[in-house]
Short mmCIF file of C-alpha atoms and ligand atoms in Angstrom, two decimals:
data_model
loop_
_atom_site.label_atom_id
_atom_site.label_comp_id
_atom_site.label_asym_id
_atom_site.label_seq_id
_atom_site.Cartn_x
_atom_site.Cartn_y
_atom_site.Cartn_z
CA UNK A 1 -60.71 -65.57 264.60
CA UNK A 2 -62.57 -68.07 266.72
CA UNK A 3 -65.79 -67.11 268.44
CA UNK A 4 -66.13 -66.17 272.11
CA UNK A 5 -69.12 -68.06 273.49
CA UNK A 6 -70.89 -68.27 276.81
CA UNK A 7 -73.53 -71.00 276.84
CA UNK A 8 -75.98 -71.50 279.70
CA UNK A 9 -77.00 -75.07 280.43
CA UNK A 10 -80.20 -74.83 282.44
CA UNK A 11 -80.37 -78.62 282.88
CA UNK A 12 -83.76 -79.73 284.30
CA UNK A 13 -84.55 -76.38 285.94
CA UNK A 14 -87.13 -73.63 285.41
CA UNK A 15 -90.83 -74.09 284.67
CA UNK A 16 -92.35 -72.19 281.77
CA UNK A 17 -93.04 -68.91 283.60
CA UNK A 18 -89.59 -68.95 285.17
CA UNK A 19 -87.96 -69.71 281.84
CA UNK A 20 -89.75 -66.79 280.19
CA UNK A 21 -88.69 -64.47 282.99
CA UNK A 22 -85.06 -65.57 282.93
CA UNK A 23 -84.83 -65.25 279.15
CA UNK A 24 -86.41 -61.78 279.14
CA UNK A 25 -84.02 -60.62 281.83
CA UNK A 26 -81.01 -61.95 279.93
CA UNK A 27 -82.16 -60.23 276.74
CA UNK A 28 -82.72 -56.92 278.50
CA UNK A 29 -79.52 -56.85 280.53
CA UNK A 30 -77.45 -57.97 277.53
CA UNK A 31 -78.98 -55.21 275.38
CA UNK A 32 -78.12 -52.51 277.91
CA UNK A 33 -74.84 -53.73 279.31
CA UNK A 34 -73.03 -56.30 277.20
CA UNK A 35 -70.39 -54.42 275.27
CA UNK A 36 -68.32 -57.20 273.76
CA UNK A 37 -69.00 -59.52 270.82
CA UNK A 38 -69.55 -62.64 272.90
CA UNK A 39 -72.26 -64.99 271.70
CA UNK A 40 -74.71 -65.99 274.43
CA UNK A 41 -76.41 -69.34 274.02
CA UNK A 42 -79.46 -70.16 276.12
CA UNK A 43 -80.04 -73.91 276.47
CA UNK A 44 -83.41 -74.42 278.19
CA UNK A 45 -85.30 -77.71 278.45
CA UNK A 46 -86.83 -78.86 275.13
CA UNK A 47 -90.37 -77.94 276.15
CA UNK A 48 -89.53 -74.22 276.35
CA UNK A 49 -87.58 -73.92 273.11
CA UNK A 50 -90.35 -72.88 270.75
CA UNK A 51 -91.70 -70.14 273.02
CA UNK A 52 -88.34 -68.76 274.07
CA UNK A 53 -87.18 -68.56 270.47
CA UNK A 54 -89.92 -66.00 269.84
CA UNK A 55 -88.51 -63.69 272.53
CA UNK A 56 -84.99 -63.51 271.12
CA UNK A 57 -84.47 -60.42 268.92
CA UNK A 58 -83.24 -61.18 265.39
CA UNK A 59 -80.26 -58.86 265.47
CA UNK A 60 -78.96 -59.76 268.92
CA UNK A 61 -75.98 -61.91 269.87
CA UNK A 62 -78.26 -64.30 271.77
CA UNK A 63 -78.82 -67.76 270.33
CA UNK A 64 -81.10 -70.63 271.23
CA UNK A 65 -79.64 -74.03 272.04
CA UNK A 66 -80.90 -77.40 273.23
CA UNK A 67 -79.35 -79.71 275.80
CA UNK A 68 -79.52 -82.85 273.70
CA UNK A 69 -80.92 -84.45 270.55
CA UNK A 70 -81.55 -88.03 269.49
CA UNK A 71 -78.99 -89.95 267.45
CA UNK A 72 -81.46 -91.19 264.83
CA UNK A 73 -83.13 -89.02 262.23
CA UNK A 74 -86.80 -89.92 262.90
CA UNK A 75 -89.11 -92.81 263.64
CA UNK A 76 -90.41 -94.95 266.47
CA UNK A 77 -88.35 -93.56 269.35
CA UNK A 78 -90.96 -92.61 271.91
CA UNK A 79 -90.12 -89.52 273.90
CA UNK A 80 -87.10 -88.45 271.85
CA UNK A 81 -86.41 -85.23 269.94
CA UNK A 82 -84.85 -85.13 266.47
CA UNK A 83 -82.45 -82.62 264.96
CA UNK A 84 -85.10 -81.70 262.37
CA UNK A 85 -87.53 -80.79 265.15
CA UNK A 86 -84.87 -78.67 266.83
CA UNK A 87 -84.02 -76.92 263.59
CA UNK A 88 -87.71 -76.20 262.92
CA UNK A 89 -88.06 -74.18 266.14
CA UNK A 90 -84.91 -72.11 265.56
CA UNK A 91 -82.31 -74.02 267.56
CA UNK A 92 -78.78 -73.06 266.48
CA UNK A 93 -76.64 -74.92 269.02
CA UNK A 94 -77.04 -78.30 270.72
CA UNK A 95 -75.07 -79.56 273.70
CA UNK A 96 -74.11 -83.21 273.23
CA UNK A 97 -72.26 -85.67 275.39
CA UNK A 98 -72.67 -83.83 278.67
CA UNK A 99 -71.17 -86.00 281.42
CA UNK A 100 -74.61 -86.32 283.04
CA UNK A 101 -75.93 -87.84 279.82
CA UNK A 102 -72.91 -90.07 279.40
CA UNK A 103 -73.27 -91.29 282.97
CA UNK A 104 -77.04 -91.48 283.64
CA UNK A 105 -78.18 -92.29 280.11
CA UNK A 106 -75.21 -94.39 279.01
CA UNK A 107 -74.43 -92.31 275.96
CA UNK A 108 -71.58 -93.76 273.94
CA UNK A 109 -68.91 -92.17 271.77
CA UNK A 110 -70.52 -93.81 268.78
CA UNK A 111 -73.93 -92.27 269.49
CA UNK A 112 -72.26 -88.89 269.94
CA UNK A 113 -70.59 -89.27 266.55
CA UNK A 114 -74.03 -89.96 265.07
CA UNK A 115 -75.55 -86.94 266.82
CA UNK A 116 -72.72 -84.74 265.58
CA UNK A 117 -73.29 -85.76 261.97
CA UNK A 118 -77.07 -85.31 262.16
CA UNK A 119 -76.71 -81.86 263.73
CA UNK A 120 -74.23 -80.71 261.11
CA UNK A 121 -76.53 -81.98 258.35
CA UNK A 122 -79.26 -79.58 259.46
CA UNK A 123 -76.85 -76.74 260.24
CA UNK A 124 -76.95 -76.82 264.04
CA UNK A 125 -73.64 -76.29 265.86
CA UNK A 126 -72.81 -79.14 268.25
CA UNK A 127 -71.33 -78.14 271.61
CA UNK A 128 -69.42 -81.34 272.25
CA UNK A 129 -68.73 -81.99 275.94
CA UNK A 130 -65.77 -83.95 277.20
CA UNK A 131 -64.05 -84.29 280.54
CA UNK A 132 -62.52 -86.68 283.03
CA UNK A 133 -63.60 -87.98 286.43
CA UNK A 134 -61.59 -87.32 289.57
CA UNK A 135 -60.24 -90.87 289.52
CA UNK A 136 -58.87 -90.39 286.03
CA UNK A 137 -57.33 -87.03 286.93
CA UNK A 138 -55.67 -88.53 289.97
CA UNK A 139 -54.28 -91.33 287.83
CA UNK A 140 -52.52 -88.67 285.74
CA UNK A 141 -54.10 -89.92 282.50
CA UNK A 142 -56.62 -87.10 282.07
CA UNK A 143 -55.06 -85.46 279.01
CA UNK A 144 -55.01 -88.68 276.99
CA UNK A 145 -58.47 -89.67 278.23
CA UNK A 146 -60.16 -86.48 277.08
CA UNK A 147 -58.24 -86.44 273.79
CA UNK A 148 -59.53 -89.97 273.22
CA UNK A 149 -63.15 -88.85 273.76
CA UNK A 150 -62.65 -86.29 271.00
CA UNK A 151 -60.94 -88.77 268.70
CA UNK A 152 -63.73 -91.32 269.07
CA UNK A 153 -66.65 -89.00 268.39
CA UNK A 154 -65.25 -86.27 266.14
CA UNK A 155 -62.27 -87.40 264.12
CA UNK A 156 -64.32 -88.99 261.36
CA UNK A 157 -65.42 -85.49 260.39
CA UNK A 158 -64.11 -83.81 257.25
CA UNK A 159 -61.75 -80.84 257.53
CA UNK A 160 -64.70 -78.61 256.72
CA UNK A 161 -67.04 -80.08 259.33
CA UNK A 162 -64.62 -80.30 262.26
CA UNK A 163 -64.34 -76.50 262.17
CA UNK A 164 -68.08 -76.20 262.83
CA UNK A 165 -67.79 -77.90 266.22
CA UNK A 166 -67.60 -76.14 269.57
CA UNK A 167 -65.86 -78.18 272.26
CA UNK A 168 -66.66 -77.82 275.96
CA UNK A 169 -64.10 -79.23 278.38
CA UNK A 170 -65.86 -80.00 281.65
CA UNK A 171 -63.94 -81.90 284.31
CA UNK A 172 -66.62 -83.98 286.04
CA UNK A 173 -65.16 -83.22 289.46
CA UNK A 174 -65.80 -79.52 288.86
CA UNK A 175 -69.43 -79.74 287.71
CA UNK A 176 -71.89 -78.42 290.28
CA UNK A 177 -69.33 -78.91 293.03
CA UNK A 178 -68.12 -75.35 293.48
CA UNK A 179 -64.65 -76.73 292.83
CA UNK A 180 -63.42 -75.07 289.62
CA UNK A 181 -60.39 -76.28 287.73
CA UNK A 182 -57.63 -73.73 288.20
CA UNK A 183 -56.98 -71.60 285.16
CA UNK A 184 -53.65 -73.43 284.77
CA UNK A 185 -55.37 -76.85 284.80
CA UNK A 186 -57.99 -75.70 282.31
CA UNK A 187 -55.48 -74.00 280.02
CA UNK A 188 -53.26 -77.10 280.03
CA UNK A 189 -56.15 -79.27 278.86
CA UNK A 190 -57.41 -76.79 276.27
CA UNK A 191 -53.94 -76.37 274.78
CA UNK A 192 -53.47 -80.14 274.74
CA UNK A 193 -56.79 -80.66 272.93
CA UNK A 194 -55.97 -77.97 270.38
CA UNK A 195 -52.62 -79.61 269.65
CA UNK A 196 -54.38 -82.97 269.41
CA UNK A 197 -56.76 -81.54 266.80
CA UNK A 198 -53.83 -79.92 264.96
CA UNK A 199 -52.06 -83.29 264.70
CA UNK A 200 -55.04 -84.93 263.02
CA UNK A 201 -56.15 -81.92 260.97
CA UNK A 202 -54.00 -78.77 260.75
CA UNK A 203 -52.82 -76.03 263.07
CA UNK A 204 -55.02 -73.55 261.23
CA UNK A 205 -58.11 -75.71 261.70
CA UNK A 206 -57.33 -76.21 265.38
CA UNK A 207 -56.99 -72.45 265.81
CA UNK A 208 -60.51 -71.97 264.42
CA UNK A 209 -62.26 -74.18 266.98
CA UNK A 210 -63.75 -72.58 270.08
CA UNK A 211 -63.01 -74.57 273.24
CA UNK A 212 -65.16 -73.63 276.23
CA UNK A 213 -64.50 -74.41 279.86
CA UNK A 214 -67.30 -75.71 282.10
CA UNK A 215 -67.49 -76.68 285.76
CA UNK A 216 -68.38 -74.21 288.51
CA UNK A 217 -67.56 -71.25 286.31
CA UNK A 218 -68.98 -68.13 287.98
CA UNK A 219 -68.73 -64.31 287.96
CA UNK A 220 -65.75 -64.48 290.32
CA UNK A 221 -63.53 -66.88 288.39
CA UNK A 222 -64.60 -66.28 284.77
CA UNK A 223 -62.15 -63.41 284.12
CA UNK A 224 -59.11 -65.46 285.04
CA UNK A 225 -60.30 -68.49 283.07
CA UNK A 226 -61.24 -66.50 279.96
CA UNK A 227 -57.90 -64.69 280.00
CA UNK A 228 -56.15 -67.98 279.14
CA UNK A 229 -54.93 -68.25 275.56
CA UNK A 230 -56.90 -71.39 274.68
CA UNK A 231 -60.12 -70.78 276.64
CA UNK A 232 -62.75 -69.26 274.39
CA UNK A 233 -65.64 -69.01 276.80
CA UNK A 234 -67.71 -71.14 279.12
CA UNK A 235 -70.47 -73.69 279.46
CA UNK A 236 -72.29 -72.52 282.53
CA UNK A 237 -74.68 -74.56 284.68
CA UNK A 238 -75.72 -73.13 288.04
CA UNK A 239 -74.68 -69.55 287.31
CA UNK A 240 -76.71 -69.49 284.08
CA UNK A 241 -79.92 -69.65 286.12
CA UNK A 242 -79.34 -66.10 287.38
CA UNK A 243 -79.50 -63.47 284.65
CA UNK A 244 -77.08 -61.09 286.35
CA UNK A 245 -74.45 -63.78 286.94
CA UNK A 246 -74.77 -65.10 283.41
CA UNK A 247 -74.23 -61.66 281.87
CA UNK A 248 -71.37 -60.85 284.25
CA UNK A 249 -69.66 -64.04 283.06
CA UNK A 250 -70.22 -62.99 279.43
CA UNK A 251 -68.64 -59.62 280.25
CA UNK A 252 -65.51 -61.32 281.54
CA UNK A 253 -63.64 -61.53 278.22
P1 PGA B 1 -71.94 -75.94 286.73
O1 PGA B 1 -72.37 -76.91 285.52
O2 PGA B 1 -71.57 -74.62 286.13
O3 PGA B 1 -73.16 -75.87 287.60
O4 PGA B 1 -70.79 -76.59 287.41
C1 PGA B 1 -71.68 -76.87 284.30
C2 PGA B 1 -72.29 -77.89 283.36
O5 PGA B 1 -72.65 -78.98 283.81
O6 PGA B 1 -72.41 -77.63 282.15
#
């Protein structure tokens, strides 16, 4: 059965003290109140990873993730962070291809394919983001567009490796806007992507891949979204910065 995952994308928020406080709160509330088997992934800025890792109890369902990695293994790439470095501080998940990175840092499908391979080589689970702009949705071509993003970056993977990927569908028009996709819109996309994966690989493989929804997911709408057959959790931005909201979302399965 595929995993239920709620991943918090802190983006460029929280200084060190604030990051420590937020992580401690999440750990404590989850320990006392989280009754399901959901995996919680905390994705703070790189600079906090090493310290926050030390707070996370070994036997908990909380995992450490990063928001990015570089697409080359090592070398003269000033300011970048490699998958080996991430692995060495206990990172287990890495978000790649977030729409903010695609847009502001010109990340390409090819670079994302490289990142995916490097992450899998060191045993880190990629959380591969995809999603369409409002213009594309209004053109009616959103399903094909997002399927194409997945094809371009992931479909070179072997049948074994594709099953190690987590996909996060995040319509750009819903990110940070307070405008969530309806559960019907999200379910339609998730089901379409699963079928798309099944056509290239197999139905069984497609059934094993967790597909998360992201974009203004919050404690009020998470239950309805997570109740959909093909939605396996969420990638949470704004609401992941408040421990209580983040845990309430994780309790929504
Ligand atoms: P949001 O961000 O929840 O604040 O809309 C989601 C994301 O960008 O991952």
